[in-house]
Amino acid sequence: MKQRSYISARNMKPLDYSKIGQDGLDLVGINIPEKYLGTMMSAMDSLEPSITSGSITTPIQFLQAWMPGFVKIVTASRKIDDLVGIQTIGSWEDEEVVQGSMELSGTSVPYGDYTNIPYSSWNTNFERRSIIRFEEGMRIGSLEEARAAKMRVNAADAKRESSALALEIQRNRIGFYGYNNGSNRTYGFLNDPALSAYSSVASGVGGVHWYQKTFLEITADLREMASSLRTQSGDIIDVASTETTLAIATAAVDYLTVTSDFGVSVYDWISKTFNGKMRIISAPELNGANGGANAIYLYADKVDDTSTDGGMVFAQMVPTKFQVIGVQKLAKGYEEDYSNATAGVMLKRPWAVIRRSGI
């Protein structure tokens, strides 16, 4: 059989169909009629298979505009420091905080030259509160830190901030509710054993709750609390001259904006009636504090009663707010541990507090 042509492997290359005719194609074994050659060349170009996957022209990541910073998720406001302050006392390793109380005793009798002399005396008691310690730590891995840096986040700083926040949330919670592990004595603003029982506010024409009451009814509730505080303290506390705190449930505080027929709000009435001595602090923990009923407290900030403890009515005893326990370098990162210590809140003068519920 006659050989038409031979092309070595080294000389193989794509054919240029536009430069050869049917005679040239015959030499390589391709038989296409001349009249169809031009049409088929353009058709074969359009049928060229795609190698890559189909996609949009510009990926979405090149069309994104990034806003600065990060929005942090918040927690409920922590109000125990605003309500009772903070007293740094003792050390992290201590077991208890103790407050002494002293009662002076003695009864005078009519004088007589030959009668027995009545002697005065004194008696002390000691109220104990247990210190509770909490800890929160963090661990940072090398890969974690490097990857977080790619999106402009300092992973270590974020975790340290998170640890401090967790400890503060726990301290605030104990400040309101105390802590019970079965044998300790750690109480809070809402459950100190010296607190008197709740009393309900008076019913109004519209109802008991403040959202149902008028300006006159709300101010009547506050006037009753101020009068009870004066009476209960034996006239030691005059709300018009003694600095006091009105602690009120967050759910009810905005009803202090209720106005009279003359456009005067309850806020205005409080400021004018009590000479600006009464401050108003809301706290979410007072929402439903008494079996689902919103609570309200009225108490003196300090009392001048010749005591030597400073005269505080409530005391939040905190040996340590934040302490670094230790730092450890690891093969693939590092670890840190933090702690705090609190003894909760102590009510030192029960007669200087009035509390009501149902507002």
mmCIF file of C-alpha atoms in Angstrom:
data_model
loop_
_atom_site.group_PDB
_atom_site.id
_atom_site.type_symbol
_atom_site.label_atom_id
_atom_site.label_comp_id
_atom_site.label_asym_id
_atom_site.label_seq_id
_atom_site.Cartn_x
_atom_site.Cartn_y
_atom_site.Cartn_z
ATOM 1 C CA MET A 1 0.000 0.000 0.000
ATOM 2 C CA LYS A 2 1.284 3.441 -0.960
ATOM 3 C CA GLN A 3 2.232 5.801 1.938
ATOM 4 C CA ARG A 4 0.723 9.267 1.468
ATOM 5 C CA SER A 5 2.766 11.118 4.056
ATOM 6 C CA TYR A 6 4.785 10.826 7.281
ATOM 7 C CA ILE A 7 5.147 13.339 10.110
ATOM 8 C CA SER A 8 7.540 12.539 12.891
ATOM 9 C CA ALA A 9 6.596 13.032 16.512
ATOM 10 C CA ARG A 10 8.973 15.971 16.831
ATOM 11 C CA ASN A 11 7.323 17.758 13.934
ATOM 12 C CA MET A 12 3.692 17.311 15.088
ATOM 13 C CA LYS A 13 1.828 20.611 15.478
ATOM 14 C CA PRO A 14 -1.747 21.890 15.168
ATOM 15 C CA LEU A 15 -2.940 22.175 11.588
ATOM 16 C CA ASP A 16 -3.803 25.583 10.197
ATOM 17 C CA TYR A 17 -6.876 24.729 8.164
ATOM 18 C CA SER A 18 -6.956 28.198 6.587
ATOM 19 C CA LYS A 19 -3.637 27.613 4.831
ATOM 20 C CA ILE A 20 -4.147 24.169 3.383
ATOM 21 C CA GLY A 21 -6.632 22.890 0.931
ATOM 22 C CA GLN A 22 -8.308 19.546 0.519
ATOM 23 C CA ASP A 23 -5.201 18.092 -1.097
ATOM 24 C CA GLY A 24 -3.160 18.822 1.999
ATOM 25 C CA LEU A 25 -5.817 17.328 4.254
ATOM 26 C CA ASP A 26 -5.893 14.183 2.223
ATOM 27 C CA LEU A 27 -2.231 13.675 2.947
ATOM 28 C CA VAL A 28 -2.963 13.424 6.688
ATOM 29 C CA GLY A 29 -6.098 11.327 6.298
ATOM 30 C CA ILE A 30 -8.748 14.050 6.560
ATOM 31 C CA ASN A 31 -11.349 14.003 3.779
ATOM 32 C CA ILE A 32 -13.600 17.062 3.813
ATOM 33 C CA PRO A 33 -15.248 18.441 0.716
ATOM 34 C CA GLU A 34 -13.782 21.832 -0.233
ATOM 35 C CA LYS A 35 -17.182 23.566 -0.180
ATOM 36 C CA TYR A 36 -17.731 22.777 3.484
ATOM 37 C CA LEU A 37 -14.235 23.558 4.743
ATOM 38 C CA GLY A 38 -14.730 27.266 5.530
ATOM 39 C CA THR A 39 -18.024 26.749 7.291
ATOM 40 C CA MET A 40 -16.705 23.931 9.459
ATOM 41 C CA MET A 41 -13.598 25.888 10.491
ATOM 42 C CA SER A 42 -15.748 28.661 12.062
ATOM 43 C CA ALA A 43 -18.088 26.106 13.630
ATOM 44 C CA MET A 44 -15.236 24.180 15.211
ATOM 45 C CA ASP A 45 -13.925 27.399 16.774
ATOM 46 C CA SER A 46 -17.294 28.050 18.462
ATOM 47 C CA LEU A 47 -17.458 24.483 19.801
ATOM 48 C CA GLU A 48 -14.083 24.720 21.543
ATOM 49 C CA PRO A 49 -14.644 23.109 25.020
ATOM 50 C CA SER A 50 -14.122 25.214 28.217
ATOM 51 C CA ILE A 51 -11.355 24.110 30.598
ATOM 52 C CA THR A 52 -12.266 26.167 33.741
ATOM 53 C CA SER A 53 -15.566 26.198 35.651
ATOM 54 C CA GLY A 54 -18.073 28.876 34.785
ATOM 55 C CA SER A 55 -18.141 31.854 37.169
ATOM 56 C CA ILE A 56 -19.054 35.517 37.487
ATOM 57 C CA THR A 57 -16.608 38.038 36.145
ATOM 58 C CA THR A 58 -15.672 39.587 39.559
ATOM 59 C CA PRO A 59 -15.832 37.520 42.805
ATOM 60 C CA ILE A 60 -17.948 39.053 45.583
ATOM 61 C CA GLN A 61 -14.987 39.487 47.940
ATOM 62 C CA PHE A 62 -13.616 42.187 45.611
ATOM 63 C CA LEU A 63 -16.925 44.087 45.844
ATOM 64 C CA GLN A 64 -17.181 44.296 49.658
ATOM 65 C CA ALA A 65 -16.657 47.502 51.652
ATOM 66 C CA TRP A 66 -15.736 46.776 55.288
ATOM 67 C CA MET A 67 -16.998 49.157 57.986
ATOM 68 C CA PRO A 68 -14.516 50.052 60.757
ATOM 69 C CA GLY A 69 -14.497 48.299 64.104
ATOM 70 C CA PHE A 70 -16.681 45.621 65.688
ATOM 71 C CA VAL A 71 -20.065 45.959 67.404
ATOM 72 C CA LYS A 72 -19.798 44.305 70.820
ATOM 73 C CA ILE A 73 -22.736 42.435 72.316
ATOM 74 C CA VAL A 74 -23.633 44.049 75.640
ATOM 75 C CA THR A 75 -25.005 42.639 78.885
ATOM 76 C CA ALA A 76 -27.471 44.225 81.312
ATOM 77 C CA SER A 77 -26.210 47.248 83.190
ATOM 78 C CA ARG A 78 -24.367 46.422 86.432
ATOM 79 C CA LYS A 79 -25.729 48.769 89.117
ATOM 80 C CA ILE A 80 -24.599 47.445 92.490
ATOM 81 C CA ASP A 81 -21.676 49.898 92.650
ATOM 82 C CA ASP A 82 -24.018 52.807 91.862
ATOM 83 C CA LEU A 83 -26.448 51.743 94.582
ATOM 84 C CA VAL A 84 -24.145 51.009 97.529
ATOM 85 C CA GLY A 85 -20.622 51.909 96.439
ATOM 86 C CA ILE A 86 -17.664 49.610 96.956
ATOM 87 C CA GLN A 87 -15.483 49.162 100.036
ATOM 88 C CA THR A 88 -12.090 47.570 99.422
ATOM 89 C CA ILE A 89 -11.316 45.701 102.604
ATOM 90 C CA GLY A 90 -9.284 42.628 103.508
ATOM 91 C CA SER A 91 -7.215 40.472 101.186
ATOM 92 C CA TRP A 92 -7.906 37.903 98.501
ATOM 93 C CA GLU A 93 -6.807 35.070 100.785
ATOM 94 C CA ASP A 94 -8.984 36.086 103.760
ATOM 95 C CA GLU A 95 -11.948 33.970 104.837
ATOM 96 C CA GLU A 96 -14.337 36.505 106.375
ATOM 97 C CA VAL A 97 -15.132 40.186 106.761
ATOM 98 C CA VAL A 98 -16.410 41.077 110.232
ATOM 99 C CA GLN A 99 -18.368 44.157 111.324
ATOM 100 C CA GLY A 100 -18.623 44.891 115.023
ATOM 101 C CA SER A 101 -21.630 46.593 116.589
ATOM 102 C CA MET A 102 -21.811 48.196 120.027
ATOM 103 C CA GLU A 103 -24.815 48.884 122.205
ATOM 104 C CA LEU A 104 -24.538 51.306 125.113
ATOM 105 C CA SER A 105 -26.711 50.418 128.087
ATOM 106 C CA GLY A 106 -27.676 52.136 131.319
ATOM 107 C CA THR A 107 -30.717 53.488 133.155
ATOM 108 C CA SER A 108 -30.612 56.639 135.226
ATOM 109 C CA VAL A 109 -32.496 56.712 138.540
ATOM 110 C CA PRO A 110 -33.341 59.513 140.977
ATOM 111 C CA TYR A 111 -30.351 60.587 143.044
ATOM 112 C CA GLY A 112 -29.961 59.756 146.708
ATOM 113 C CA ASP A 113 -26.972 60.171 149.026
ATOM 114 C CA TYR A 114 -27.165 56.612 150.283
ATOM 115 C CA THR A 115 -28.660 54.796 147.282
ATOM 116 C CA ASN A 116 -26.742 52.404 145.067
ATOM 117 C CA ILE A 117 -25.060 53.888 142.036
ATOM 118 C CA PRO A 118 -26.566 52.564 138.728
ATOM 119 C CA TYR A 119 -23.749 51.608 136.398
ATOM 120 C CA SER A 120 -23.770 52.048 132.646
ATOM 121 C CA SER A 121 -22.251 49.422 130.397
ATOM 122 C CA TRP A 122 -21.840 48.344 126.805
ATOM 123 C CA ASN A 123 -22.288 45.207 124.741
ATOM 124 C CA THR A 124 -20.756 44.125 121.464
ATOM 125 C CA ASN A 125 -21.804 41.776 118.681
ATOM 126 C CA PHE A 126 -19.979 40.765 115.529
ATOM 127 C CA GLU A 127 -21.590 40.205 112.140
ATOM 128 C CA ARG A 128 -19.624 37.948 109.799
ATOM 129 C CA ARG A 129 -19.670 37.725 106.018
ATOM 130 C CA SER A 130 -17.903 34.984 104.060
ATOM 131 C CA ILE A 131 -15.530 35.878 101.227
ATOM 132 C CA ILE A 132 -16.151 34.087 97.943
ATOM 133 C CA ARG A 133 -13.448 33.880 95.282
ATOM 134 C CA PHE A 134 -14.034 33.338 91.561
ATOM 135 C CA GLU A 135 -11.654 32.793 88.680
ATOM 136 C CA GLU A 136 -11.693 33.195 84.915
ATOM 137 C CA GLY A 137 -8.842 32.506 82.554
ATOM 138 C CA MET A 138 -7.820 32.374 78.921
ATOM 139 C CA ARG A 139 -5.575 30.391 76.600
ATOM 140 C CA ILE A 140 -4.193 31.738 73.336
ATOM 141 C CA GLY A 141 -2.816 29.504 70.590
ATOM 142 C CA SER A 142 -0.166 30.705 68.150
ATOM 143 C CA LEU A 143 -2.263 29.924 65.087
ATOM 144 C CA GLU A 144 -5.359 31.454 66.664
ATOM 145 C CA GLU A 145 -3.541 34.697 67.436
ATOM 146 C CA ALA A 146 -1.998 34.950 63.975
ATOM 147 C CA ARG A 147 -5.283 34.321 62.211
ATOM 148 C CA ALA A 148 -7.187 36.788 64.393
ATOM 149 C CA ALA A 149 -4.584 39.425 63.537
ATOM 150 C CA LYS A 150 -5.487 39.009 59.860
ATOM 151 C CA MET A 151 -8.844 40.624 60.578
ATOM 152 C CA ARG A 152 -7.299 43.266 62.853
ATOM 153 C CA VAL A 153 -8.365 41.612 66.129
ATOM 154 C CA ASN A 154 -6.045 41.204 69.087
ATOM 155 C CA ALA A 155 -7.247 37.853 70.387
ATOM 156 C CA ALA A 156 -5.347 38.130 73.683
ATOM 157 C CA ASP A 157 -6.756 41.568 74.533
ATOM 158 C CA ALA A 158 -10.281 40.430 73.627
ATOM 159 C CA LYS A 159 -10.017 37.414 75.925
ATOM 160 C CA ARG A 160 -8.561 39.458 78.782
ATOM 161 C CA GLU A 161 -11.441 41.915 78.460
ATOM 162 C CA SER A 162 -13.878 39.012 78.412
ATOM 163 C CA SER A 163 -12.339 37.575 81.588
ATOM 164 C CA ALA A 164 -12.599 40.902 83.415
ATOM 165 C CA LEU A 165 -16.211 41.306 82.283
ATOM 166 C CA ALA A 166 -17.163 37.806 83.471
ATOM 167 C CA LEU A 167 -15.693 38.496 86.915
ATOM 168 C CA GLU A 168 -17.508 41.845 87.159
ATOM 169 C CA ILE A 169 -20.830 40.259 86.156
ATOM 170 C CA GLN A 170 -20.396 37.649 88.879
ATOM 171 C CA ARG A 171 -19.499 40.278 91.495
ATOM 172 C CA ASN A 172 -22.542 42.350 90.543
ATOM 173 C CA ARG A 173 -24.793 39.295 90.787
ATOM 174 C CA ILE A 174 -23.500 38.420 94.250
ATOM 175 C CA GLY A 175 -23.942 42.060 95.251
ATOM 176 C CA PHE A 176 -27.678 41.684 94.628
ATOM 177 C CA TYR A 177 -28.381 38.021 95.452
ATOM 178 C CA GLY A 178 -25.487 36.818 97.598
ATOM 179 C CA TYR A 179 -24.028 33.340 97.268
ATOM 180 C CA ASN A 180 -25.016 30.140 99.036
ATOM 181 C CA ASN A 181 -22.749 27.103 99.107
ATOM 182 C CA GLY A 182 -24.502 25.558 102.081
ATOM 183 C CA SER A 183 -22.377 26.825 104.936
ATOM 184 C CA ASN A 184 -21.261 30.356 104.112
ATOM 185 C CA ARG A 185 -22.701 33.765 105.024
ATOM 186 C CA THR A 186 -22.657 35.856 101.856
ATOM 187 C CA TYR A 187 -25.745 37.990 101.215
ATOM 188 C CA GLY A 188 -26.817 40.705 98.833
ATOM 189 C CA PHE A 189 -28.799 43.904 98.451
ATOM 190 C CA LEU A 190 -32.049 41.951 98.013
ATOM 191 C CA ASN A 191 -31.699 39.240 100.645
ATOM 192 C CA ASP A 192 -29.623 40.449 103.588
ATOM 193 C CA PRO A 193 -31.169 38.852 106.709
ATOM 194 C CA ALA A 194 -31.443 42.249 108.402
ATOM 195 C CA LEU A 195 -33.853 43.574 105.766
ATOM 196 C CA SER A 196 -37.459 44.054 106.793
ATOM 197 C CA ALA A 197 -40.252 42.342 104.880
ATOM 198 C CA TYR A 198 -41.702 43.984 101.777
ATOM 199 C CA SER A 199 -44.870 46.036 102.053
ATOM 200 C CA SER A 200 -47.100 46.673 99.065
ATOM 201 C CA VAL A 201 -47.808 50.191 97.889
ATOM 202 C CA ALA A 202 -51.310 51.520 98.336
ATOM 203 C CA SER A 203 -53.968 50.849 95.728
ATOM 204 C CA GLY A 204 -54.921 53.812 93.598
ATOM 205 C CA VAL A 205 -58.100 54.655 91.731
ATOM 206 C CA GLY A 206 -56.807 53.067 88.539
ATOM 207 C CA GLY A 207 -54.949 50.168 90.153
ATOM 208 C CA VAL A 208 -51.927 49.241 92.233
ATOM 209 C CA HIS A 209 -49.144 49.494 89.653
ATOM 210 C CA TRP A 210 -47.577 52.784 88.712
ATOM 211 C CA TYR A 211 -48.486 52.475 85.027
ATOM 212 C CA GLN A 212 -52.107 52.650 86.234
ATOM 213 C CA LYS A 213 -51.585 55.515 88.661
ATOM 214 C CA THR A 214 -51.802 59.270 88.371
ATOM 215 C CA PHE A 215 -49.237 61.882 89.361
ATOM 216 C CA LEU A 216 -50.912 62.387 92.732
ATOM 217 C CA GLU A 217 -50.987 58.652 93.466
ATOM 218 C CA ILE A 218 -47.320 58.084 92.601
ATOM 219 C CA THR A 219 -46.191 61.048 94.682
ATOM 220 C CA ALA A 220 -48.377 59.771 97.528
ATOM 221 C CA ASP A 221 -46.453 56.457 97.454
ATOM 222 C CA LEU A 222 -43.135 58.309 97.647
ATOM 223 C CA ARG A 223 -44.396 60.580 100.417
ATOM 224 C CA GLU A 224 -45.461 57.538 102.425
ATOM 225 C CA MET A 225 -41.998 55.990 102.063
ATOM 226 C CA ALA A 226 -40.280 59.197 103.148
ATOM 227 C CA SER A 227 -42.569 59.518 106.153
ATOM 228 C CA SER A 228 -42.014 55.857 107.124
ATOM 229 C CA LEU A 229 -38.239 56.322 106.891
ATOM 230 C CA ARG A 230 -38.379 59.323 109.234
ATOM 231 C CA THR A 231 -40.646 57.504 111.690
ATOM 232 C CA GLN A 232 -38.719 54.235 111.597
ATOM 233 C CA SER A 233 -35.407 56.015 112.234
ATOM 234 C CA GLY A 234 -36.782 57.918 115.218
ATOM 235 C CA ASP A 235 -36.468 61.206 113.327
ATOM 236 C CA ILE A 236 -32.751 60.673 112.731
ATOM 237 C CA ILE A 237 -33.339 60.720 108.974
ATOM 238 C CA ASP A 238 -35.013 63.755 107.423
ATOM 239 C CA VAL A 239 -35.324 63.049 103.700
ATOM 240 C CA ALA A 240 -35.285 66.769 102.942
ATOM 241 C CA SER A 241 -31.838 67.211 104.526
ATOM 242 C CA THR A 242 -30.237 63.741 104.489
ATOM 243 C CA GLU A 243 -28.793 62.337 101.287
ATOM 244 C CA THR A 244 -30.896 59.343 100.270
ATOM 245 C CA THR A 245 -31.150 56.886 97.371
ATOM 246 C CA LEU A 246 -34.367 55.813 95.687
ATOM 247 C CA ALA A 247 -33.561 52.421 94.141
ATOM 248 C CA ILE A 248 -36.274 51.535 91.686
ATOM 249 C CA ALA A 249 -37.015 48.716 89.251
ATOM 250 C CA THR A 250 -35.938 49.453 85.677
ATOM 251 C CA ALA A 251 -39.414 48.489 84.494
ATOM 252 C CA ALA A 252 -41.008 51.243 86.600
ATOM 253 C CA VAL A 253 -38.517 54.120 86.681
ATOM 254 C CA ASP A 254 -39.892 55.847 83.595
ATOM 255 C CA TYR A 255 -43.260 56.335 85.299
ATOM 256 C CA LEU A 256 -41.536 59.067 87.268
ATOM 257 C CA THR A 257 -42.083 61.136 84.118
ATOM 258 C CA VAL A 258 -45.867 61.142 84.703
ATOM 259 C CA THR A 259 -46.968 64.765 84.927
ATOM 260 C CA SER A 260 -49.628 66.633 86.860
ATOM 261 C CA ASP A 261 -52.333 68.808 85.329
ATOM 262 C CA PHE A 262 -49.855 71.677 85.569
ATOM 263 C CA GLY A 263 -47.096 69.920 83.604
ATOM 264 C CA VAL A 264 -44.942 69.058 86.651
ATOM 265 C CA SER A 265 -43.382 65.564 86.484
ATOM 266 C CA VAL A 266 -42.742 63.275 89.438
ATOM 267 C CA TYR A 267 -39.013 63.860 88.827
ATOM 268 C CA ASP A 268 -39.548 67.601 89.246
ATOM 269 C CA TRP A 269 -41.610 67.041 92.391
ATOM 270 C CA ILE A 270 -38.893 64.850 93.970
ATOM 271 C CA SER A 271 -36.157 67.363 93.223
ATOM 272 C CA LYS A 272 -38.111 70.302 94.653
ATOM 273 C CA THR A 273 -39.733 68.549 97.620
ATOM 274 C CA PHE A 274 -36.571 66.895 98.912
ATOM 275 C CA ASN A 275 -34.173 69.724 98.016
ATOM 276 C CA GLY A 276 -32.203 67.631 95.545
ATOM 277 C CA LYS A 277 -31.061 65.256 98.307
ATOM 278 C CA MET A 278 -32.768 62.178 96.855
ATOM 279 C CA ARG A 279 -30.961 60.501 93.951
ATOM 280 C CA ILE A 280 -32.740 57.990 91.717
ATOM 281 C CA ILE A 281 -30.999 54.792 90.562
ATOM 282 C CA SER A 282 -32.725 52.093 88.512
ATOM 283 C CA ALA A 283 -31.617 48.463 88.479
ATOM 284 C CA PRO A 284 -32.919 45.526 86.413
ATOM 285 C CA GLU A 285 -32.518 43.172 89.398
ATOM 286 C CA LEU A 286 -35.416 44.982 91.105
ATOM 287 C CA ASN A 287 -37.754 43.920 88.315
ATOM 288 C CA GLY A 288 -40.047 41.286 89.803
ATOM 289 C CA ALA A 289 -37.828 41.050 92.903
ATOM 290 C CA ASN A 290 -40.699 40.227 95.278
ATOM 291 C CA GLY A 291 -42.413 37.170 93.828
ATOM 292 C CA GLY A 292 -42.808 38.836 90.445
ATOM 293 C CA ALA A 293 -43.691 42.282 91.802
ATOM 294 C CA ASN A 294 -41.381 45.208 91.039
ATOM 295 C CA ALA A 295 -39.495 46.550 94.060
ATOM 296 C CA ILE A 296 -38.458 49.995 95.266
ATOM 297 C CA TYR A 297 -36.068 50.942 98.116
ATOM 298 C CA LEU A 298 -35.583 54.231 99.911
ATOM 299 C CA TYR A 299 -32.558 54.449 102.197
ATOM 300 C CA ALA A 300 -30.078 56.941 103.599
ATOM 301 C CA ASP A 301 -26.622 56.887 102.040
ATOM 302 C CA LYS A 302 -24.924 57.650 105.377
ATOM 303 C CA VAL A 303 -26.163 58.367 108.863
ATOM 304 C CA ASP A 304 -24.510 60.572 111.472
ATOM 305 C CA ASP A 305 -25.212 58.555 114.619
ATOM 306 C CA THR A 306 -21.857 58.911 116.480
ATOM 307 C CA SER A 307 -20.688 55.547 115.123
ATOM 308 C CA THR A 308 -17.056 55.056 114.198
ATOM 309 C CA ASP A 309 -17.567 52.896 111.084
ATOM 310 C CA GLY A 310 -18.293 55.759 108.682
ATOM 311 C CA GLY A 311 -22.076 55.713 108.988
ATOM 312 C CA MET A 312 -22.804 53.700 105.831
ATOM 313 C CA VAL A 313 -26.203 52.007 105.599
ATOM 314 C CA PHE A 314 -25.148 49.420 102.999
ATOM 315 C CA ALA A 315 -21.581 48.200 102.478
ATOM 316 C CA GLN A 316 -20.320 46.155 99.554
ATOM 317 C CA MET A 317 -17.171 44.441 100.801
ATOM 318 C CA VAL A 318 -14.696 43.606 98.022
ATOM 319 C CA PRO A 319 -11.181 42.506 98.957
ATOM 320 C CA THR A 320 -10.104 42.189 95.306
ATOM 321 C CA LYS A 321 -11.839 43.278 92.097
ATOM 322 C CA PHE A 322 -9.272 41.797 89.701
ATOM 323 C CA GLN A 323 -6.078 39.891 90.386
ATOM 324 C CA VAL A 324 -3.681 38.015 88.122
ATOM 325 C CA ILE A 325 -3.160 34.534 89.527
ATOM 326 C CA GLY A 326 -0.520 33.373 87.066
ATOM 327 C CA VAL A 327 0.798 33.340 83.497
ATOM 328 C CA GLN A 328 2.158 30.219 81.805
ATOM 329 C CA LYS A 329 4.081 30.028 78.523
ATOM 330 C CA LEU A 330 3.134 26.994 76.473
ATOM 331 C CA ALA A 331 4.828 25.412 73.485
ATOM 332 C CA LYS A 332 2.012 26.591 71.198
ATOM 333 C CA GLY A 333 0.821 29.690 73.014
ATOM 334 C CA TYR A 334 0.259 30.900 76.576
ATOM 335 C CA GLU A 335 -2.309 30.733 79.393
ATOM 336 C CA GLU A 336 -3.411 33.301 81.989
ATOM 337 C CA ASP A 337 -5.662 33.043 85.045
ATOM 338 C CA TYR A 338 -7.465 35.856 86.908
ATOM 339 C CA SER A 339 -9.552 36.038 90.080
ATOM 340 C CA ASN A 340 -11.657 38.309 92.257
ATOM 341 C CA ALA A 341 -12.997 38.125 95.813
ATOM 342 C CA THR A 342 -16.185 39.554 97.333
ATOM 343 C CA ALA A 343 -18.133 39.211 100.560
ATOM 344 C CA GLY A 344 -21.371 40.536 99.059
ATOM 345 C CA VAL A 345 -23.416 43.366 100.557
ATOM 346 C CA MET A 346 -24.102 43.930 104.252
ATOM 347 C CA LEU A 347 -26.974 45.990 105.621
ATOM 348 C CA LYS A 348 -25.497 47.730 108.657
ATOM 349 C CA ARG A 349 -28.480 49.879 109.697
ATOM 350 C CA PRO A 350 -31.816 48.144 109.006
ATOM 351 C CA TRP A 351 -33.758 51.071 110.445
ATOM 352 C CA ALA A 352 -32.455 53.308 107.653
ATOM 353 C CA VAL A 353 -34.136 51.334 104.828
ATOM 354 C CA ILE A 354 -37.729 51.258 103.584
ATOM 355 C CA ARG A 355 -38.727 48.852 100.840
ATOM 356 C CA ARG A 356 -41.986 48.413 98.987
ATOM 357 C CA SER A 357 -43.193 46.293 96.088
ATOM 358 C CA GLY A 358 -45.974 46.266 93.537
ATOM 359 C CA ILE A 359 -45.056 49.503 91.768
#
